[in-house]
CSV table of C-alpha atoms in Angstrom, one decimal:
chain,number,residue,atom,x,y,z
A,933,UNK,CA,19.6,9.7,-30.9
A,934,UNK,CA,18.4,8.8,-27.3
A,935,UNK,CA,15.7,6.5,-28.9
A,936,UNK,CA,17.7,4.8,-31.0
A,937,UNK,CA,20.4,3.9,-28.4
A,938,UNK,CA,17.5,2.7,-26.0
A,939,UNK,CA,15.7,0.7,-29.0
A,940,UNK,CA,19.3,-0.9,-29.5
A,941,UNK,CA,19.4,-1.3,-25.8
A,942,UNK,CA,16.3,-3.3,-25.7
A,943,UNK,CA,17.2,-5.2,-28.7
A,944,UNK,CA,20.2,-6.7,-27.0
A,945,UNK,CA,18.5,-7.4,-24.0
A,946,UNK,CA,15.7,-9.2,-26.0
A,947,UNK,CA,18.4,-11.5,-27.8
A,948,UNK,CA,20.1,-12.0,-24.2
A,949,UNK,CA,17.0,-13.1,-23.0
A,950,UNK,CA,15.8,-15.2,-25.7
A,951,UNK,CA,19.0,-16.8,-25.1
A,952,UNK,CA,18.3,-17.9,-21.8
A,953,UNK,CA,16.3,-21.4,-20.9
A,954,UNK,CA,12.6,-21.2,-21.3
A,955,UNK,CA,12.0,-21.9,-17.3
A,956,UNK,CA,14.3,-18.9,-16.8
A,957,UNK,CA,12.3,-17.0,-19.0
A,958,UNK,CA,9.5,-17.9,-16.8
A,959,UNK,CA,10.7,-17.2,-13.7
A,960,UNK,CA,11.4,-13.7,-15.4
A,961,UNK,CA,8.0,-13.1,-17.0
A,962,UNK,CA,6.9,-14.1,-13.1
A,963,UNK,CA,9.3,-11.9,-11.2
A,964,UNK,CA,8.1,-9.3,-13.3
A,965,UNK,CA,4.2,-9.4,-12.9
A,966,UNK,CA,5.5,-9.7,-9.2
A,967,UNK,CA,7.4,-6.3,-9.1
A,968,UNK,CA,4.8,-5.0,-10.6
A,969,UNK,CA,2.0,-5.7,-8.3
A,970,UNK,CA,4.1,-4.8,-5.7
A,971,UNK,CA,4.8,-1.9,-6.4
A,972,UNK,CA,0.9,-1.0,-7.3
A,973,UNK,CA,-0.2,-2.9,-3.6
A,974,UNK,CA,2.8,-0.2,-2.2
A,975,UNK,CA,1.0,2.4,-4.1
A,976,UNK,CA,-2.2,1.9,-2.8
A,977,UNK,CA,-1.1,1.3,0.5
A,978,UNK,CA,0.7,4.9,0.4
A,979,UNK,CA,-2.9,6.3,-1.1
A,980,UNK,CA,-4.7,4.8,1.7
A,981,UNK,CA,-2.2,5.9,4.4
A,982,UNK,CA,-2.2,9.9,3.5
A,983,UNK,CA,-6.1,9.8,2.7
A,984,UNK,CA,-6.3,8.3,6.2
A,985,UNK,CA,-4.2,11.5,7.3
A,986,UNK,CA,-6.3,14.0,5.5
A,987,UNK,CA,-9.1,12.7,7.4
A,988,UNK,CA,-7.7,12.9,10.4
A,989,UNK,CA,-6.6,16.7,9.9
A,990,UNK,CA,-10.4,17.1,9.1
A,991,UNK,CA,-11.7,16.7,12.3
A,992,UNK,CA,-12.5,19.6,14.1
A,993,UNK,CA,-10.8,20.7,17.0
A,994,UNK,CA,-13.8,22.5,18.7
A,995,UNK,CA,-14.4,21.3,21.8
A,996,UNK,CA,-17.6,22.1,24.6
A,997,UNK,CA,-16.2,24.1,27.5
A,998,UNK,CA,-20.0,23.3,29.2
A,999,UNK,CA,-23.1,22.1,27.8
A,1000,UNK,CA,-26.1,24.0,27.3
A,1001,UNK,CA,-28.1,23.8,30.4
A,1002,UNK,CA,-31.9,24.2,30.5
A,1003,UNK,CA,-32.7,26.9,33.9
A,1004,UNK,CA,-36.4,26.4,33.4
A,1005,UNK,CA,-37.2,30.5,32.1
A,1006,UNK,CA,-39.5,28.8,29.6
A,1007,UNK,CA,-39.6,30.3,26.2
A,1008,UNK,CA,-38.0,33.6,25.5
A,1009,UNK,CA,-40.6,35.9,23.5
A,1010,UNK,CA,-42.9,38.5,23.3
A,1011,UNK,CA,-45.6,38.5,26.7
A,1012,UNK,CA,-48.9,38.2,25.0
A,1013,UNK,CA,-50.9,38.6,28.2
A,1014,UNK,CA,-49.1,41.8,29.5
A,1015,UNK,CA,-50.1,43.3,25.6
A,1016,UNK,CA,-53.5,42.7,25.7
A,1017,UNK,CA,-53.9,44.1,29.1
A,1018,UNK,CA,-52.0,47.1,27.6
A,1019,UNK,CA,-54.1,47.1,24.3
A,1020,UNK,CA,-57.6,46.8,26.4
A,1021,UNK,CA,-56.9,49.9,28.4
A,1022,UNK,CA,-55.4,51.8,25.7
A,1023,UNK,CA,-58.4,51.1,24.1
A,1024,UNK,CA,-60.7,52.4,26.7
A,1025,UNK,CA,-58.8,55.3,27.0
A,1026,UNK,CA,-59.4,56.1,23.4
């Protein structure tokens, strides 16, 4: 029922419109493709604004209190010369 009242609809709009002058069927068929790339230029505009909000809720909120600071200890690790002095007289003790 709904389809055929909006078919009916569209029908008498058509034969209103056909009606009209051609240069006002124009301007229609214009105003029209206007509206409509509007409203897809306001779409993307809307896309691009909340993408650019997901990227800025992205970025991380860590911060550096103080930066690593070298104090010249040199490398941390095993003391290679103090075991081989141990290994030399364990050895000699054997």
């Amino acid at each position: 029922y709904d389809l055929n009242l909006a078919n009916n609809k569209i029908q008498t709009l058509e034969r209103e419109i056909n009606k009209l002058p051609e240069n006002k069927q124009e301007w229609l068929k214009l105003s029209r493709k206007y509206n409509l790339s509007d409203n897809i230029y306001n779409t993307f505009l809307q896309k691009r604004s909340e993408a650019s909000i997901v990227k800025a809720a992205n970025i991380s909120d860590i911060i550096f209190i103080d930066p690593a600071k070298d104090v010249g200890g040199g490398l941390l690790g095993p003391k290679t010369g103090v075991n081989y002095v141990l290994a030399f007289f364990m050895g000699l003790i054997v």
